[in-house]
Coordinates of C-alpha atoms in Angstrom, one line a residue:
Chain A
X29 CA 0.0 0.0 0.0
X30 CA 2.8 2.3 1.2
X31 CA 5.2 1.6 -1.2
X32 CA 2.7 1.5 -4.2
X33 CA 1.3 5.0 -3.3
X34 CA 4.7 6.0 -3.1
X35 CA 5.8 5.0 -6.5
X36 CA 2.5 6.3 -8.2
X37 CA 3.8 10.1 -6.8
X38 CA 7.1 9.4 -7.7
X39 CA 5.7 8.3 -11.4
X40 CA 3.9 11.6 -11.7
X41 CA 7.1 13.9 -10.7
X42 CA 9.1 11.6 -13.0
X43 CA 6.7 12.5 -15.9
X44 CA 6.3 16.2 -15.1
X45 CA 10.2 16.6 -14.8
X46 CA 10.5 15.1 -18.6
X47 CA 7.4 17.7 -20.1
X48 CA 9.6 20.2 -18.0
X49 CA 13.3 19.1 -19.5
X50 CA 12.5 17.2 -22.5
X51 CA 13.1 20.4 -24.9
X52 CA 15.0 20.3 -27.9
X53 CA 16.3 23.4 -28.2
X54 CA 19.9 25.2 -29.0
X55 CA 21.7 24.9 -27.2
X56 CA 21.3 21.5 -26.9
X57 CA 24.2 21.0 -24.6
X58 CA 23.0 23.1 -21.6
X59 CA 19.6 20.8 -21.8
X60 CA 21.6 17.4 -22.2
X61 CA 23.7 18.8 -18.8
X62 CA 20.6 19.4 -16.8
X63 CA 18.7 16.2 -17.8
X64 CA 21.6 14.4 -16.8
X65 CA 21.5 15.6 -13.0
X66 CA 17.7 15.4 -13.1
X67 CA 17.4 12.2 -14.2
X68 CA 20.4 10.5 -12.2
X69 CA 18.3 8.2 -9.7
X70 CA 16.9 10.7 -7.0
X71 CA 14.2 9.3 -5.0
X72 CA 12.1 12.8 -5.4
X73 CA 11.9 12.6 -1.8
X74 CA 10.9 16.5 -1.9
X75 CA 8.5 16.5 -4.5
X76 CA 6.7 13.4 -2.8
X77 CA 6.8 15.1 0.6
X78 CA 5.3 18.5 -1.3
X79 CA 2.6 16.2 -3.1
X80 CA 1.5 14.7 0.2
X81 CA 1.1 17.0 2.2
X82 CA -1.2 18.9 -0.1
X83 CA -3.0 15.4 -0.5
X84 CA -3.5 15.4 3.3
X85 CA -5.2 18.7 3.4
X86 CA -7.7 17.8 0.9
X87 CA -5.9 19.5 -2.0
X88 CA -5.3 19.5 -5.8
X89 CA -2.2 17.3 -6.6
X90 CA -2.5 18.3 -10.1
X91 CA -2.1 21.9 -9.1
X92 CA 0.6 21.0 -6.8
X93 CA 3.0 19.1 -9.5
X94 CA 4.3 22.0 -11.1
X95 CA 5.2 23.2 -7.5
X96 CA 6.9 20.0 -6.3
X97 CA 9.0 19.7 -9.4
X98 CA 10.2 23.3 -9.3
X99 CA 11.5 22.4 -5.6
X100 CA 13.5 19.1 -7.3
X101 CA 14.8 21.1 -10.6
X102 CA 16.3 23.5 -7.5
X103 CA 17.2 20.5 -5.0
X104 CA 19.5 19.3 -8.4
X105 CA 21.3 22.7 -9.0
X106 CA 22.4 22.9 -5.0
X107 CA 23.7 19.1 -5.7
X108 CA 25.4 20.2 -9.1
X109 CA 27.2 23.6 -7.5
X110 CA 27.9 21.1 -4.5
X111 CA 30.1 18.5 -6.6
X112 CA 32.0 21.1 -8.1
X113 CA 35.9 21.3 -7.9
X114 CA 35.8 25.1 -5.8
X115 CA 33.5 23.3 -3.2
X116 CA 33.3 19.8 -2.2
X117 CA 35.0 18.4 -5.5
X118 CA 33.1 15.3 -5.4
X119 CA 33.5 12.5 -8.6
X120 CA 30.6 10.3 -7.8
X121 CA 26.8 11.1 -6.8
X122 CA 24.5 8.3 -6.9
X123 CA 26.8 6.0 -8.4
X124 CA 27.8 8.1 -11.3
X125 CA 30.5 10.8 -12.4
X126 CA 29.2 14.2 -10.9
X127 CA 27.7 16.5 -13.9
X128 CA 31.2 18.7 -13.9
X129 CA 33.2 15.2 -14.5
X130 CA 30.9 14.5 -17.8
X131 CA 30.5 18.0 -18.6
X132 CA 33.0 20.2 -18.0
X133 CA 33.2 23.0 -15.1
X134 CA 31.6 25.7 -17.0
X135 CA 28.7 23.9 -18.2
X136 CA 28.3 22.4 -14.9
X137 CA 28.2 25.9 -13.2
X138 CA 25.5 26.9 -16.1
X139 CA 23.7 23.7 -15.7
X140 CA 23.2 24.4 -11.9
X141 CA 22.2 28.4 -12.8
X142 CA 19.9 26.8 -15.6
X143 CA 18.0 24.6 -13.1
X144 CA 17.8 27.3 -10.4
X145 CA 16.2 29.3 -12.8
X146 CA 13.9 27.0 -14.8
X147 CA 12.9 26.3 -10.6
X148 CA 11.6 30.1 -10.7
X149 CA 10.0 30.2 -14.7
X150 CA 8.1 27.2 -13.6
X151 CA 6.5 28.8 -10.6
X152 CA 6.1 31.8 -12.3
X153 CA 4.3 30.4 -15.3
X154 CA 2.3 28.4 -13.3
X155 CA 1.0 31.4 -11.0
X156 CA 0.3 32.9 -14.3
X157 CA -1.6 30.2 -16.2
X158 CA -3.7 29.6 -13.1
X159 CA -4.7 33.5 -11.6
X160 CA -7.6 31.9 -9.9
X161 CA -4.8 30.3 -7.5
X162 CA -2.6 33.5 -7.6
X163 CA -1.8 33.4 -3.9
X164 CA -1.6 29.9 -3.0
X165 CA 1.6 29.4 -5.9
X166 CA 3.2 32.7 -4.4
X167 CA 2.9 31.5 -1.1
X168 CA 4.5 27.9 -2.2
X169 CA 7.1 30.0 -4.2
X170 CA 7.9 32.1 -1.1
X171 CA 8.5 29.2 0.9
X172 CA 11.0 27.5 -1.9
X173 CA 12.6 31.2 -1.9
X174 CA 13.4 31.6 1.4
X175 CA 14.7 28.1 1.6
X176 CA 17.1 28.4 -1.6
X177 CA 18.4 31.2 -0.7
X178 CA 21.2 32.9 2.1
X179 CA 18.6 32.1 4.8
X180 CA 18.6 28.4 4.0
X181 CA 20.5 25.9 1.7
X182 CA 23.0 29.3 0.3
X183 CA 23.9 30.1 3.8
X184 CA 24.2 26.1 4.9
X185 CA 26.5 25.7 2.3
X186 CA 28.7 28.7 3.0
X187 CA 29.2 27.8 6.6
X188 CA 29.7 24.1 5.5
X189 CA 32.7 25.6 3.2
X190 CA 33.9 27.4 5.8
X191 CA 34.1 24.4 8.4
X192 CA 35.8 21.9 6.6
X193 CA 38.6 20.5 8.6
X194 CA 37.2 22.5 12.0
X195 CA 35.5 20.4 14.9
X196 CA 32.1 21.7 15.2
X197 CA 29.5 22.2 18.1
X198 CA 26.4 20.5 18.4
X199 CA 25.3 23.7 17.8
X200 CA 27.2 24.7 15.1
X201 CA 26.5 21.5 12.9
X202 CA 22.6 21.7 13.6
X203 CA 23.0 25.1 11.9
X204 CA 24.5 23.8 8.9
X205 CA 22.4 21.1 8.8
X206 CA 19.1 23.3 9.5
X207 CA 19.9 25.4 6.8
X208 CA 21.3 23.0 4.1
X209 CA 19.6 19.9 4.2
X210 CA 16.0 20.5 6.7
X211 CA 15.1 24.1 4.8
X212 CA 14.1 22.8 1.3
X213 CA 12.6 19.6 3.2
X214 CA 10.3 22.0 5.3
X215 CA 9.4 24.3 2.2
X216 CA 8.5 20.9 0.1
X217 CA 6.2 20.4 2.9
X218 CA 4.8 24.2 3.7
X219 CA 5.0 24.4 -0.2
X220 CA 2.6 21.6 -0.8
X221 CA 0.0 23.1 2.2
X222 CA -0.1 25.9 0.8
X223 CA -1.0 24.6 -2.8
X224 CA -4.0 22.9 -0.4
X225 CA -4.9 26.4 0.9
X226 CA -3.8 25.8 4.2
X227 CA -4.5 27.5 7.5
X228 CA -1.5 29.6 9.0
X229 CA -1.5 26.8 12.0
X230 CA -1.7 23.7 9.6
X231 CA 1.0 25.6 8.2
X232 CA 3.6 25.5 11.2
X233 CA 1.9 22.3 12.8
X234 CA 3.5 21.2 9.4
X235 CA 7.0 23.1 9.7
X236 CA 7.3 21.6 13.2
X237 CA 6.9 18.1 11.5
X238 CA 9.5 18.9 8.7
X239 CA 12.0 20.3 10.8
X240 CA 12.4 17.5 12.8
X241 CA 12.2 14.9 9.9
X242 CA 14.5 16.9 7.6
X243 CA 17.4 16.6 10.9
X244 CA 16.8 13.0 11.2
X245 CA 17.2 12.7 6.9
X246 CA 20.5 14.6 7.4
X247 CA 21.7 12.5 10.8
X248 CA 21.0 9.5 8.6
X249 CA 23.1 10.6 6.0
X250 CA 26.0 11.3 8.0
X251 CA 25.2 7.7 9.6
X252 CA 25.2 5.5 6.4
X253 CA 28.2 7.3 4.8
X254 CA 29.9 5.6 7.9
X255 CA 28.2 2.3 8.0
X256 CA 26.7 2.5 4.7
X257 CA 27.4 0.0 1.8
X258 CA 28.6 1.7 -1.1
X259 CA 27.1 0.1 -3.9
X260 CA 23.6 1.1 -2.4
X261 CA 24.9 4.0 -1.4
X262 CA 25.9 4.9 -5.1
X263 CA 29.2 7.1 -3.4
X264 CA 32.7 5.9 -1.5
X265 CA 31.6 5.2 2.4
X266 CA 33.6 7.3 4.5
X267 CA 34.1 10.3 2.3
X268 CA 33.1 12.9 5.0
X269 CA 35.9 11.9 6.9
X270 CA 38.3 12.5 3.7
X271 CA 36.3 15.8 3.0
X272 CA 37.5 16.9 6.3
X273 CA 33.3 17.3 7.1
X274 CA 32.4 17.0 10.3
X275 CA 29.2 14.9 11.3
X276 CA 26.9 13.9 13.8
X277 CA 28.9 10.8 14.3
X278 CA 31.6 12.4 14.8
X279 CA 30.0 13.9 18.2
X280 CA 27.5 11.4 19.2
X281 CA 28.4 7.7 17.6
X282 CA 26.7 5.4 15.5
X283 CA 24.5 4.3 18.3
X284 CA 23.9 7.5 19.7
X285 CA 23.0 9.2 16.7
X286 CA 20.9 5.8 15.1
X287 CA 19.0 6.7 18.7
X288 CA 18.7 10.3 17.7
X289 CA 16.9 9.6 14.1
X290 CA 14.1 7.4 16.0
X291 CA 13.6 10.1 18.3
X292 CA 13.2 12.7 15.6
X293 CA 11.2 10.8 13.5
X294 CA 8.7 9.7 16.8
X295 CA 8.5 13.2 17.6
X296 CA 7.5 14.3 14.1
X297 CA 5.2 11.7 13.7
X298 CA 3.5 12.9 16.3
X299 CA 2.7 16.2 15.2
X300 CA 1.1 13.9 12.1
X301 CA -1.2 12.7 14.6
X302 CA -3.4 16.3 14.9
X303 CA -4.0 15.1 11.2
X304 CA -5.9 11.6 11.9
X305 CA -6.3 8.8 9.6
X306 CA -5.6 10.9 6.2
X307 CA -1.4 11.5 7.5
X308 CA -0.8 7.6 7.3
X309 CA 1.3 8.2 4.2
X310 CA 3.7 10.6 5.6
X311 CA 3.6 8.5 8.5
X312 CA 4.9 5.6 6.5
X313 CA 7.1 7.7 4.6
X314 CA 9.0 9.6 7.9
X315 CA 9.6 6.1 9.5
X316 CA 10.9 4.8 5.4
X317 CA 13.5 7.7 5.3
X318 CA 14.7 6.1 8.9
X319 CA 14.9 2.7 7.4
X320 CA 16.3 4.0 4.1
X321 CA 19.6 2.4 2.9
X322 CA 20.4 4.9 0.2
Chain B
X18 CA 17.6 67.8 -17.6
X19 CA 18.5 63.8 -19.2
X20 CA 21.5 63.9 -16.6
X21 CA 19.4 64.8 -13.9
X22 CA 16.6 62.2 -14.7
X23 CA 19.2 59.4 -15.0
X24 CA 20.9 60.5 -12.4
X25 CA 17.6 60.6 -9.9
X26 CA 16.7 57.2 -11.3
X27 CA 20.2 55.7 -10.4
X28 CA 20.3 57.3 -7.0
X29 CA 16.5 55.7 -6.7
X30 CA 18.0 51.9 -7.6
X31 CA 20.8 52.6 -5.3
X32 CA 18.9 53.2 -2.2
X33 CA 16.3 50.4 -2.5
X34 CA 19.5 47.7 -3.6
X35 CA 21.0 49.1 0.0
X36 CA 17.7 48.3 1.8
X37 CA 17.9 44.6 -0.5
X38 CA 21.2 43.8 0.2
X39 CA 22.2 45.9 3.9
X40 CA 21.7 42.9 5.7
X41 CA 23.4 41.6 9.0
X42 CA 23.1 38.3 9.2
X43 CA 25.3 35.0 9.9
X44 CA 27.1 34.0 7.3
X45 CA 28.0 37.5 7.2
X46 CA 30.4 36.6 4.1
X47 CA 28.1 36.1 1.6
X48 CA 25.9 39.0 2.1
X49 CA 29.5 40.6 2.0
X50 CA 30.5 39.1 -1.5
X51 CA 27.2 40.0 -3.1
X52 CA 27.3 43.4 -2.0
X53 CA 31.0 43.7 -3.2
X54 CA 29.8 42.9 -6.7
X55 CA 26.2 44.7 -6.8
X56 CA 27.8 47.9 -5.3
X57 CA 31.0 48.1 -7.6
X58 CA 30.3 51.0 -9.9
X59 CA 27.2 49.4 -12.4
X60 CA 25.9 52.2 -14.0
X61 CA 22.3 50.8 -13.7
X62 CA 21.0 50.6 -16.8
X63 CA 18.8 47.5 -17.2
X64 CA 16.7 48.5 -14.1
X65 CA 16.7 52.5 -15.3
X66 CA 15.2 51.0 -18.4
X67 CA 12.9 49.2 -16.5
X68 CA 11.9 52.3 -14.5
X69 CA 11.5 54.5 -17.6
X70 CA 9.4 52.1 -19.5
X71 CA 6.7 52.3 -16.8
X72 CA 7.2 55.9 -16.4
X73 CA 6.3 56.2 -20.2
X74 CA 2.9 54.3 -19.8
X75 CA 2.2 56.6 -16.7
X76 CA 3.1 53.3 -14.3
X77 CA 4.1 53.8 -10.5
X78 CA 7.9 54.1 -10.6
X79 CA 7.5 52.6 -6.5
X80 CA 6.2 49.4 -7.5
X81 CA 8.5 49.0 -10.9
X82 CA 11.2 49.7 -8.0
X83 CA 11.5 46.5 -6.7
X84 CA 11.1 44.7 -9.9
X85 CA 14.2 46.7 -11.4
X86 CA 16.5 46.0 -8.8
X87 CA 15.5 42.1 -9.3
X88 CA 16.9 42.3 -12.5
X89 CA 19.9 44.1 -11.0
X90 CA 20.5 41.7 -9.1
X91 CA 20.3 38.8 -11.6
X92 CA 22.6 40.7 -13.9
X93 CA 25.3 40.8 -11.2
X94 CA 24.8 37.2 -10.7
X95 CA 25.6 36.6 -14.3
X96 CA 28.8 38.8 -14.3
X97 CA 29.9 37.1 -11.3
X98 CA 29.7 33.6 -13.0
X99 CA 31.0 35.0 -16.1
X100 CA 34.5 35.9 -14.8
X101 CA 34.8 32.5 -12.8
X102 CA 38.2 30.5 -14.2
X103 CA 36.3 27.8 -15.5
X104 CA 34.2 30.5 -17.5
X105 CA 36.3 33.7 -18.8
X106 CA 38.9 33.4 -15.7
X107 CA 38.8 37.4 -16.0
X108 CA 40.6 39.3 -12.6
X109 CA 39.2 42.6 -13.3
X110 CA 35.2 44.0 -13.7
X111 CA 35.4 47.8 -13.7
X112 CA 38.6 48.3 -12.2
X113 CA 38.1 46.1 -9.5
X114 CA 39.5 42.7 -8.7
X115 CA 37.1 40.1 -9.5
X116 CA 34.2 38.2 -6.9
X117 CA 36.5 35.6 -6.8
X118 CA 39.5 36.9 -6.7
X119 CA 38.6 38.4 -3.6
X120 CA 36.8 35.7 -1.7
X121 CA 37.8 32.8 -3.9
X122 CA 36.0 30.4 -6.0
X123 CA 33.4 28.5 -3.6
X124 CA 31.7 32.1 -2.2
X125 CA 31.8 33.7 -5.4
X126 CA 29.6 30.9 -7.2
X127 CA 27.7 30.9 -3.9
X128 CA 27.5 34.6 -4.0
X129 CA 26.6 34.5 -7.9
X130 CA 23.7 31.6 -6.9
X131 CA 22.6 33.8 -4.1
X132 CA 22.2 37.1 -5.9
X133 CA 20.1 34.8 -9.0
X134 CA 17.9 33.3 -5.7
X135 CA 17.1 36.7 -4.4
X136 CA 16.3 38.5 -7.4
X137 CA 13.4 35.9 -7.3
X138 CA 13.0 36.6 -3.6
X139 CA 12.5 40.1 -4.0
X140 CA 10.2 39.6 -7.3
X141 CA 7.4 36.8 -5.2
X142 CA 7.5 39.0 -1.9
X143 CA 6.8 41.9 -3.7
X144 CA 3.9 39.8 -5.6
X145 CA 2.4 38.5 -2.0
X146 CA 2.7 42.2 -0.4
X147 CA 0.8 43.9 -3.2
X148 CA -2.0 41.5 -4.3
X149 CA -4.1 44.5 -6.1
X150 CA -0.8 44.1 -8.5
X151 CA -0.5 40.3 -9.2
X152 CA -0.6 40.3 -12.5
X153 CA 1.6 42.7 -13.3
X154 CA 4.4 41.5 -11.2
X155 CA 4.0 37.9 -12.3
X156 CA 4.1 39.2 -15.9
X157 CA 7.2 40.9 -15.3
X158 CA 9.3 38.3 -13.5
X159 CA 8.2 36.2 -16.7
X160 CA 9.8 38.1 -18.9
X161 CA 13.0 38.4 -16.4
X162 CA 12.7 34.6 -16.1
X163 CA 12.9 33.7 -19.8
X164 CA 15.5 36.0 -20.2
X165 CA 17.8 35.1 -17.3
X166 CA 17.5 31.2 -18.3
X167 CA 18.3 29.1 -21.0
X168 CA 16.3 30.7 -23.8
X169 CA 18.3 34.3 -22.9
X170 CA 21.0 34.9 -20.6
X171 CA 22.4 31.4 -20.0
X172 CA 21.9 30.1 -23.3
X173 CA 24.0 32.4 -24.6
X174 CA 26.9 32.1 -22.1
X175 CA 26.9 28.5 -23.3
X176 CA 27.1 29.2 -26.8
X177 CA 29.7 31.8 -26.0
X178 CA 31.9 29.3 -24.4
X179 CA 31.9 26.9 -26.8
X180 CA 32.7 29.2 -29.3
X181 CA 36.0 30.5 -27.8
X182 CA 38.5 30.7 -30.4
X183 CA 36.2 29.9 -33.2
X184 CA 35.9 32.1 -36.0
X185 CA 32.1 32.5 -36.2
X186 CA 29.6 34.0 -39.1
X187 CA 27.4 37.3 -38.1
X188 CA 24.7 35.0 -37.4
X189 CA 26.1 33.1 -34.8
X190 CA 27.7 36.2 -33.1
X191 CA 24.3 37.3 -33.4
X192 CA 22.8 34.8 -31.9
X193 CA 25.5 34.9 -28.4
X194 CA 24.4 38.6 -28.3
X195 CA 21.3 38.8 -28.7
X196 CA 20.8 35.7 -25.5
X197 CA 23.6 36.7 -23.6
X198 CA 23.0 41.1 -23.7
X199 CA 19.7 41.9 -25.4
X200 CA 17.5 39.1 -23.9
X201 CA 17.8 41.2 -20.2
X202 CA 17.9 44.4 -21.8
X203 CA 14.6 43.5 -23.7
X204 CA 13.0 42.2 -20.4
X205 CA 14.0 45.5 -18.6
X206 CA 12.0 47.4 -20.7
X207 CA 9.0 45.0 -21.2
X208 CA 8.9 44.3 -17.4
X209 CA 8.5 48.1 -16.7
X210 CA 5.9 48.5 -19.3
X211 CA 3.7 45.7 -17.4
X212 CA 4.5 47.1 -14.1
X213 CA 2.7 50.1 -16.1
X214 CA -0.1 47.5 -17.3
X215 CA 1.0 47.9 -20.8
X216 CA -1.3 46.5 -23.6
X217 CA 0.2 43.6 -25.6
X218 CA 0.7 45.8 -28.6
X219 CA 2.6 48.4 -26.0
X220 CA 4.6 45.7 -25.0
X221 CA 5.8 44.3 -28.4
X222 CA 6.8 47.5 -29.9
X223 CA 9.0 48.3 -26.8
X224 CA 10.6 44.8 -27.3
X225 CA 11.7 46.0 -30.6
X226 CA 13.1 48.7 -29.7
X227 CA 14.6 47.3 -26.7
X228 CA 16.3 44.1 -29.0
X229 CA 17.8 47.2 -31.3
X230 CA 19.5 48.8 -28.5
X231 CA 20.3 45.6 -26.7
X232 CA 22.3 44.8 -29.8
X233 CA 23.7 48.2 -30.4
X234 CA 24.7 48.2 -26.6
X235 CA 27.2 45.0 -27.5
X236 CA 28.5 46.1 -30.5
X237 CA 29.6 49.4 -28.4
X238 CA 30.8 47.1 -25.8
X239 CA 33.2 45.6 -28.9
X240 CA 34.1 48.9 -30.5
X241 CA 35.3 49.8 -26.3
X242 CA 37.4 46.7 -26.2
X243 CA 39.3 47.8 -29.2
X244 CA 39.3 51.6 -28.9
X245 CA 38.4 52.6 -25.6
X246 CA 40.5 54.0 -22.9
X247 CA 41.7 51.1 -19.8
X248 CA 41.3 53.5 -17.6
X249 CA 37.6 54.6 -18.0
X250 CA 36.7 51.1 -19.2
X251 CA 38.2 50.0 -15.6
X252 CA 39.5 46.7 -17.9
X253 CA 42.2 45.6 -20.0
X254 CA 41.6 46.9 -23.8
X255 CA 41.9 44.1 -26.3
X256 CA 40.7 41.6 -23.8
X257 CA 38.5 39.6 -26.3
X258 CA 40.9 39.3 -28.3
X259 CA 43.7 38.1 -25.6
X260 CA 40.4 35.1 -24.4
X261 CA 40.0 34.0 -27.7
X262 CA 36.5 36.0 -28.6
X263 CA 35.1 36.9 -31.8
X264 CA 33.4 40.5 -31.8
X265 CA 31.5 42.6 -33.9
X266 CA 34.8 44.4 -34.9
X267 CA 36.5 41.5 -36.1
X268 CA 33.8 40.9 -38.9
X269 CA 33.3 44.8 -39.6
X270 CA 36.0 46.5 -38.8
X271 CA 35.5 49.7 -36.1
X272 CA 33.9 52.2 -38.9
X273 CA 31.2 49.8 -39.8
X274 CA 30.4 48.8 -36.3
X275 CA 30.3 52.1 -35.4
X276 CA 27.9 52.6 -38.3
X277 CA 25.6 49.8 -37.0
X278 CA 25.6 50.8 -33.9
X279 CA 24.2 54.3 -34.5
X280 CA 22.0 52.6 -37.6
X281 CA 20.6 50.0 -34.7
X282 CA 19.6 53.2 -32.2
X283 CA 17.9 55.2 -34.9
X284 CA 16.1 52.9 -35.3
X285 CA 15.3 52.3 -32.3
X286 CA 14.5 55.7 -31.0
X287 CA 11.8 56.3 -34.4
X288 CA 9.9 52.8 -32.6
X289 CA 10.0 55.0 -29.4
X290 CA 8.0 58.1 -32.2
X291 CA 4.7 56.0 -31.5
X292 CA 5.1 57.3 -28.2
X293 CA 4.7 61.1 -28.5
X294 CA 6.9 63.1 -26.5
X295 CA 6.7 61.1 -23.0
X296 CA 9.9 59.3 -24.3
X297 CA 11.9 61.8 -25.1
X298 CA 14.0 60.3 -21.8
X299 CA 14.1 57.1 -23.3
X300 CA 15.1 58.2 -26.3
X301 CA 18.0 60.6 -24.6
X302 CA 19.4 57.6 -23.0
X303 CA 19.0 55.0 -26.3
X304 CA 21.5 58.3 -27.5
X305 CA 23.3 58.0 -24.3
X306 CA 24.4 54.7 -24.9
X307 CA 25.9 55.2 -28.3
X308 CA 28.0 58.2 -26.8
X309 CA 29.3 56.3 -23.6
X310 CA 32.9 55.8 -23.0
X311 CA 32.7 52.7 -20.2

């Protein structure tokens, strides 16, 4: 039941990203670069969150779509400028050469620009075709914004950059990880209840929920890049530790920090319950991204 | 009396980029590096375009405001990525030492990324906070959109790249103008006349004349590279020619492109004609542009 549901929102991303990408235009280069990225075997974890939660509040999913895969053509470009040589000069990203290793730097850099922006000309064209839902799209835009920008993945990566090799507080690292990782996972969510035409306290009953699940996602990741297998994994276990990146393991353990992602993910769950019957499927889908092996 | 305007206008962009951009906030870096680049001496043009467009059609200059600085903001994104090493690898930008020459590669892209995200900030805040003005706003930040992405701004940068040290025919050169100058300028001008709620027919004349100038602006910009003074131009003269590029001058020679230029603006400024005197300041600064020395 879970999984199936799961796959059917997954389906309709996949096919919304290819009437997005799928243009055959000059240059022809800059399109092939961007599909590439898009189309490299993410789970559209963001988009699904962003669908669901305007499923849960009754809303249109077909409205919502656009929405959802604006926030995965963006999630890609922060991944793209991410890989890149002048940052974390990674080869590998879900078992493949990063987009800079196939393409080139330059093209890379423009492929990452070219998705930020085709994020923005789908919202914007979709607030436009649809004027009866004016405020509900700028209101899912604002959230994706916000999170994008200095305030949330921009200013996570900056402090990331400027960290390597440095121990880190608890503190500290929450901030990173608050800003880089949880922001565009609470935004998918606020995005999608907004599309729903949410109330301002479904709204942060809702941020409360992603907050909490989008630190767990992040613990997790610094948990199976230690104890990870790296076929699954699709990228060399261990490679925070050669990055000089310093992780929740570092400060808490494997144990500790397995403990940590339960806790999170209880506590979020939790918040779900306000919801009743109809927040099953994020239910199912917080306590999947604890279970998650990739 | 044209001085004074332009000047006013400027001084108007200037002030609302400070209240954009003056923020204090951790990581206090990359508000830093943006800043560095937006405040180094642009002369404003794309969003004074913007703002006189909307003046012509009797629009609010206050709520083109925010709009022109978006596009601002966007532009010095693009010049920031532009002079990157994997792109032209240039160390100077109007006499000053390139974004990353002075905070290095990593926060310059993530500067460049961050000024792109909050021109789109600025244009869906200004959208929510003025809902009598939806429609306007969105139809703006559409035109901006198109031409910042892959059918404008970016397209061209590719097609740019790829075509260093390439002899190319005036229709390609063309073409890596006309996306990588003109598409913005032409979105400047169309993006004030909605803010003025511009009929289509409004709109598509000031496109023409906007391409026409956008494309006389460039070939000005390759006449400077060859004859201008390194001082003024606060760059090296001859650098096309040092990276490789082909210009307008190397097809027709300075005399002709000088022709062409002041050919492209006449005709330009008899589009503007349709307009009755109201753009006499337009017109002043299509002549302005022809005359400038930097």
């Amino acid at each position: 039941m879970f999984k199936e549901k799961f796959k059917n929102l997954q389906q309709m991303v996949e096919e919304e990203l290819h009437r997005i990408l799928d243009v055959q235009e000059k240059p022809e280069i800059i399109y092939e670069a961007m599909r590439y990225s898009v189309f490299a075997g993410g789970k559209r974890l963001r988009p699904v969150l962003c669908l669901s939660a305007c499923e849960l509040l009754g809303g249109d999913l077909k409205k919502a779509l656009p929405v959802a895969c604006s926030i995965e053509l963006i999630h890609t470009y922060s991944l793209i400028h991410d890989d890149l040589p002048a940052m974390d000069n990674d080869d590998l990203r879900r078992g493949k050469p990063t987009n800079h290793k196939v393409f080139g730097e330059a093209i890379a850099i423009l492929a990452g620009d070219g998705l930020l922006n085709l994020g923005y000309e789908v919202l914007i064209r979709h607030a436009l075709e649809n004027p009866e839902d004016y405020e509900k799209i700028l209101k899912a835009a604002n959230e994706i914004a916000t999170a994008s920008g200095c305030k949330g993945i921009i200013g996570g990566q900056v402090e990331d950059i400027l960290s390597q090799n440095t121990e880190l507080t608890y503190e500290e690292l929450k901030y990173i990880h608050e800003h880089k990782t949880a922001a565009l996972i609470e935004a998918s969510v606020c995005a999608g209840a907004h599309m729903a035409g949410a109330s301002e306290k479904e709204v942060e009953l809702l941020r409360e929920y992603a907050g909490l699940i989008g630190l767990a996602f992040q613990i997790k990741d610094d948990i199976l890049d230690v104890i990870g297998d790296e076929k699954t994994l699709g990228k060399k276990v261990g490679s925070d530790r050669e990055k000089g990146k310093f992780t929740f393991v570092n400060i808490f353990g494997v144990e500790k920090s397995q403990e940590m992602v339960k806790e999170l993910t209880d506590e979020a769950i939790k918040i779900l319950d306000t919801f009743g019957e109809r927040a099953q499927f994020l239910k199912d889908l917080s306590n999947y991204l604890i279970e998650r092996v990739n």
